[in-house]
């Protein structure tokens, strides 16, 4: 009670955030009951017919569901790997730059897309890779046939992954750079005295020094393996690329909003949420177990 009296002002500051979380995060969870009902909007939650696990059986037997699940895992895993690898390489390269003004400029330029919404970036990317866009203009100038990037499954998935990495790489890069600055400078001085060049210093000092933060970033990203980028794909995709780009979130959106199959849509959403909860729990435990990382 003594501690509470000293810190009560901080607890009061949490109240608005707690209220918003209860309303927008926990309140909608009551709608999960639709996953077990033949939900009718006019009947509501209390008068819709209860069907048990029929919605789950129906969804899992849909011909598109396996492809949607496969797309989600493939896109999310590739994004997860590159979201660590690309910022790591950039951070290591920037750490070797001696001109501070150039390093700051590159950091700002790389970090800028992180602040832009997919509504803006999606439109830019669609224009860049459209049939009459600058990318196809460059291809045509070389005497090659234009490519319909946004209508071809072979190209569209790569554009989705590449644009997501481009947008988010600045955030992880800043985290890794911060970890690099925390390495004791005397280690580099001692290595230089022993004759180690920049390459050897990076391999034997920098990489081992930032290994804990890399492990934490990698482990925590496993919890979102079923989050392949709903907003990004919804803005950029079209029916011709459903086979290679349709993910669980967009599948649920179309199932519920367009087909009016609220029960099956809720069942897919609940399935994803349960898997994500298990993955998040396991990854947080692994982060605590192997790297002593914990939130509480």
Coordinates of C-alpha atoms in Angstrom, one line a residue:
X1 CA 0.0 0.0 0.0
X2 CA 2.9 2.3 0.7
X3 CA 4.3 1.7 -2.8
X4 CA 0.8 2.2 -4.3
X5 CA 0.5 5.6 -2.6
X6 CA 3.8 6.7 -4.0
X7 CA 3.0 5.6 -7.5
X8 CA -0.8 6.1 -7.7
X9 CA -0.4 8.9 -10.2
X10 CA 1.2 6.4 -12.7
X11 CA -1.6 4.0 -12.2
X12 CA -4.1 6.8 -12.9
X13 CA -2.2 7.6 -16.1
X14 CA -2.8 4.0 -17.2
X15 CA -6.6 4.3 -16.9
X16 CA -7.3 5.7 -20.4
X17 CA -5.2 3.0 -22.0
X18 CA -6.9 0.3 -20.0
X19 CA -10.3 1.6 -21.0
X20 CA -9.4 1.7 -24.7
X21 CA -8.0 -1.8 -24.5
X22 CA -11.1 -3.1 -22.8
X23 CA -13.4 -1.5 -25.4
X24 CA -11.5 -2.3 -28.6
X25 CA -9.5 -5.4 -27.7
X26 CA -11.4 -7.4 -25.2
X27 CA -15.0 -6.2 -25.9
X28 CA -15.0 -7.5 -29.5
X29 CA -14.0 -11.0 -28.2
X30 CA -17.6 -11.5 -27.3
X31 CA -18.2 -11.9 -31.1
X32 CA -16.2 -15.1 -31.1
X33 CA -19.5 -16.9 -30.2
X34 CA -20.3 -16.5 -33.9
X35 CA -17.8 -19.2 -34.7
X36 CA -20.2 -21.7 -33.1
X37 CA -23.4 -20.3 -34.5
X38 CA -25.2 -20.1 -37.8
X39 CA -25.1 -16.4 -37.2
X40 CA -27.9 -14.1 -38.5
X41 CA -27.4 -10.4 -38.0
X42 CA -31.2 -9.8 -37.4
X43 CA -31.3 -12.6 -34.8
X44 CA -28.2 -11.5 -32.9
X45 CA -25.9 -13.5 -30.7
X46 CA -28.7 -14.8 -28.4
X47 CA -31.2 -16.1 -31.0
X48 CA -28.9 -17.4 -33.8
X49 CA -28.8 -21.2 -34.1
X50 CA -26.0 -23.0 -32.3
X51 CA -24.1 -25.4 -34.7
X52 CA -21.1 -26.4 -32.6
X53 CA -18.0 -27.1 -34.6
X54 CA -19.8 -27.2 -38.0
X55 CA -18.3 -23.9 -39.1
X56 CA -14.8 -25.2 -38.4
X57 CA -15.5 -28.4 -40.4
X58 CA -17.0 -26.4 -43.3
X59 CA -14.0 -24.0 -43.4
X60 CA -11.3 -26.7 -43.1
X61 CA -12.9 -28.6 -46.0
X62 CA -13.1 -25.6 -48.3
X63 CA -10.8 -26.2 -51.4
X64 CA -9.2 -22.7 -50.9
X65 CA -8.3 -23.0 -47.2
X66 CA -5.2 -25.1 -47.5
X67 CA -3.8 -22.8 -50.2
X68 CA -4.6 -19.7 -48.0
X69 CA -2.9 -21.3 -45.0
X70 CA 0.2 -22.2 -47.1
X71 CA 0.3 -18.6 -48.5
X72 CA 0.1 -17.2 -45.1
X73 CA 3.0 -19.3 -43.7
X74 CA 5.2 -18.8 -46.7
X75 CA 4.8 -15.1 -46.9
X76 CA 5.1 -14.6 -43.2
X77 CA 8.2 -16.8 -42.8
X78 CA 10.1 -15.1 -45.7
X79 CA 9.1 -11.7 -44.3
X80 CA 10.3 -12.7 -40.8
X81 CA 13.7 -14.0 -42.1
X82 CA 14.4 -11.0 -44.3
X83 CA 13.1 -8.5 -41.7
X84 CA 16.1 -9.6 -39.6
X85 CA 18.7 -10.3 -42.2
X86 CA 18.3 -7.0 -44.2
X87 CA 18.4 -4.6 -41.2
X88 CA 21.3 -6.6 -39.8
X89 CA 23.4 -6.1 -43.0
X90 CA 22.4 -2.4 -43.2
X91 CA 23.3 -1.8 -39.6
X92 CA 26.7 -3.6 -40.0
X93 CA 27.5 -1.5 -43.1
X94 CA 26.4 1.8 -41.5
X95 CA 28.6 1.0 -38.5
X96 CA 31.6 1.0 -40.7
X97 CA 30.8 4.4 -42.2
X98 CA 33.2 7.1 -40.8
X99 CA 31.2 10.1 -42.1
X100 CA 28.6 10.7 -39.5
X101 CA 26.5 13.0 -41.7
X102 CA 26.2 10.3 -44.4
X103 CA 25.3 7.7 -41.8
X104 CA 22.6 9.9 -40.3
X105 CA 21.2 10.7 -43.8
X106 CA 21.0 7.0 -44.7
X107 CA 19.3 6.2 -41.4
X108 CA 16.7 8.9 -41.9
X109 CA 16.1 7.8 -45.6
X110 CA 15.7 4.1 -44.6
X111 CA 13.5 4.9 -41.6
X112 CA 11.2 7.3 -43.4
X113 CA 8.9 4.6 -45.1
X114 CA 8.1 3.2 -41.6
X115 CA 6.0 6.3 -40.8
X116 CA 3.9 6.1 -44.0
X117 CA 0.7 4.1 -44.1
X118 CA 0.1 1.2 -46.6
X119 CA -2.6 3.3 -48.1
X120 CA 0.0 5.7 -49.4
X121 CA 2.8 3.2 -50.1
X122 CA 0.4 0.7 -51.7
X123 CA -0.7 3.3 -54.2
X124 CA 2.9 4.2 -55.0
X125 CA 3.9 0.6 -55.5
X126 CA 0.9 -0.1 -57.7
X127 CA 1.8 2.9 -59.9
X128 CA 5.5 1.9 -60.0
X129 CA 4.7 -1.7 -61.2
X130 CA 1.7 -1.0 -63.4
X131 CA 1.8 -1.8 -67.1
X132 CA 2.4 1.8 -67.9
X133 CA 4.5 2.5 -64.8
X134 CA 8.2 3.5 -64.7
X135 CA 9.4 0.0 -64.1
X136 CA 7.8 -1.3 -67.3
X137 CA 8.9 1.8 -69.0
X138 CA 12.5 0.9 -68.2
X139 CA 11.9 -2.6 -69.3
X140 CA 10.4 -1.4 -72.6
X141 CA 13.4 0.9 -73.2
X142 CA 15.7 -2.1 -73.2
X143 CA 13.6 -3.7 -75.9
X144 CA 11.9 -6.2 -73.6
X145 CA 8.2 -7.1 -73.3
X146 CA 6.4 -5.3 -70.4
X147 CA 5.5 -7.5 -67.5
X148 CA 2.1 -7.4 -65.7
X149 CA 3.7 -7.5 -62.2
X150 CA 0.4 -6.9 -60.3
X151 CA -1.5 -9.6 -62.2
X152 CA 1.1 -12.3 -62.1
X153 CA 1.4 -14.7 -59.1
X154 CA 5.1 -15.3 -59.9
X155 CA 5.9 -11.6 -59.4
X156 CA 3.2 -10.3 -57.0
X157 CA 4.3 -12.3 -54.0
X158 CA 7.9 -11.0 -54.4
X159 CA 6.6 -7.5 -54.6
X160 CA 4.5 -8.0 -51.5
X161 CA 7.5 -9.3 -49.5
X162 CA 10.0 -6.8 -50.9
X163 CA 7.8 -3.8 -50.2
X164 CA 7.1 -4.9 -46.7
X165 CA 10.9 -5.4 -46.0
X166 CA 11.5 -1.9 -47.5
X167 CA 8.9 -0.3 -45.3
X168 CA 9.9 -1.9 -42.0
X169 CA 13.7 -2.4 -42.3
X170 CA 14.5 1.0 -40.8
X171 CA 12.9 0.1 -37.4
X172 CA 15.0 -3.1 -36.8
X173 CA 18.0 -1.4 -38.2
X174 CA 17.8 1.4 -35.5
X175 CA 17.4 -1.3 -32.8
X176 CA 20.5 -3.2 -34.0
X177 CA 22.5 0.0 -34.3
X178 CA 21.6 0.9 -30.8
X179 CA 22.8 -2.6 -29.7
X180 CA 26.1 -2.0 -31.6
X181 CA 26.7 1.3 -29.8
X182 CA 26.4 -0.5 -26.5
X183 CA 29.4 -2.7 -27.2
X184 CA 32.5 -1.8 -25.2
X185 CA 34.8 0.3 -27.4
X186 CA 37.9 -1.1 -25.7
X187 CA 37.2 -4.5 -27.3
X188 CA 37.7 -2.9 -30.7
X189 CA 40.9 -1.2 -29.5
X190 CA 42.3 -4.4 -28.1
X191 CA 41.4 -6.3 -31.3
X192 CA 43.1 -3.6 -33.4
X193 CA 46.2 -3.8 -31.3
X194 CA 46.2 -7.6 -31.9
X195 CA 46.1 -7.0 -35.7
X196 CA 42.5 -7.7 -36.3
X197 CA 41.0 -5.8 -39.3
X198 CA 37.5 -4.5 -39.6
X199 CA 36.2 -7.8 -41.0
X200 CA 37.6 -9.8 -38.1
X201 CA 36.3 -7.2 -35.6
X202 CA 32.8 -7.5 -37.0
X203 CA 32.9 -11.3 -36.9
X204 CA 34.4 -11.7 -33.4
X205 CA 33.2 -8.6 -31.6
X206 CA 30.2 -6.9 -33.3
X207 CA 28.1 -10.0 -34.2
X208 CA 28.6 -11.8 -30.8
X209 CA 27.9 -8.5 -29.1
X210 CA 24.5 -8.0 -30.8
X211 CA 23.6 -11.7 -30.8
X212 CA 21.2 -11.3 -27.8
X213 CA 19.1 -8.6 -29.4
X214 CA 19.1 -10.6 -32.7
X215 CA 17.8 -13.6 -30.8
X216 CA 15.1 -11.6 -29.1
X217 CA 13.9 -10.0 -32.3
X218 CA 13.9 -13.4 -34.0
X219 CA 12.2 -15.3 -31.3
X220 CA 9.5 -12.6 -30.7
X221 CA 8.7 -12.4 -34.4
X222 CA 7.8 -16.1 -34.4
X223 CA 4.6 -15.2 -32.5
X224 CA 3.3 -13.4 -35.6
X225 CA 4.0 -16.1 -38.1
X226 CA 0.4 -16.1 -39.1
X227 CA 0.3 -12.3 -39.6
X228 CA 1.4 -11.9 -43.2
X229 CA 0.3 -8.3 -43.6
X230 CA -3.5 -7.8 -44.0
X231 CA -3.6 -4.1 -44.8
X232 CA -0.8 -4.3 -47.3
X233 CA -2.2 -7.2 -49.2
X234 CA -5.8 -6.0 -49.1
X235 CA -4.8 -2.7 -50.7
X236 CA -2.5 -4.2 -53.4
X237 CA -4.0 -7.6 -54.5
X238 CA -6.8 -8.5 -56.9
X239 CA -8.7 -11.7 -57.8
X240 CA -6.1 -12.8 -60.4
X241 CA -3.4 -13.2 -57.7
X242 CA -5.6 -14.9 -55.0
X243 CA -3.8 -18.2 -55.6
X244 CA -0.4 -16.8 -54.5
X245 CA -1.3 -13.9 -52.2
X246 CA -4.5 -14.7 -50.4
X247 CA -3.8 -15.0 -46.7
X248 CA -5.9 -15.9 -43.7
X249 CA -6.8 -12.3 -42.8
X250 CA -7.9 -11.4 -46.3
X251 CA -9.7 -14.7 -46.6
X252 CA -11.7 -14.0 -43.4
X253 CA -12.4 -10.5 -44.7
X254 CA -13.9 -11.7 -48.0
X255 CA -15.7 -14.6 -46.3
X256 CA -17.4 -12.3 -43.8
X257 CA -17.9 -9.0 -45.7
X258 CA -18.6 -10.2 -49.2
X259 CA -20.0 -13.7 -48.8
X260 CA -21.9 -12.8 -45.6
X261 CA -20.7 -16.1 -44.0
X262 CA -20.1 -14.6 -40.6
X263 CA -20.0 -17.9 -38.7
X264 CA -17.2 -19.5 -40.9
X265 CA -15.3 -16.2 -41.0
X266 CA -15.4 -16.1 -37.2
X267 CA -14.2 -19.7 -37.0
X268 CA -11.2 -19.0 -39.2
X269 CA -10.4 -15.9 -37.1
X270 CA -10.6 -17.9 -33.9
X271 CA -8.4 -20.7 -35.4
X272 CA -5.8 -18.1 -36.2
X273 CA -6.0 -16.5 -32.8
X274 CA -5.6 -19.7 -30.9
X275 CA -2.5 -20.7 -33.0
X276 CA -1.1 -17.2 -32.6
X277 CA -1.7 -17.3 -28.8
X278 CA 0.2 -20.6 -28.5
X279 CA 3.1 -19.3 -30.7
X280 CA 3.3 -16.0 -28.7
X281 CA 3.3 -17.9 -25.4
X282 CA 6.0 -20.3 -26.6
X283 CA 8.2 -17.6 -28.1
X284 CA 8.0 -15.4 -25.0
X285 CA 8.9 -18.3 -22.8
X286 CA 11.9 -19.2 -25.1
X287 CA 13.0 -15.5 -25.0
X288 CA 13.0 -15.6 -21.2
X289 CA 14.6 -19.0 -21.0
X290 CA 17.5 -18.5 -23.4
X291 CA 18.0 -14.7 -23.2
X292 CA 16.4 -13.7 -19.9
X293 CA 14.0 -11.4 -21.8
X294 CA 10.7 -10.7 -20.1
X295 CA 8.0 -8.0 -20.2
X296 CA 6.8 -8.4 -16.7

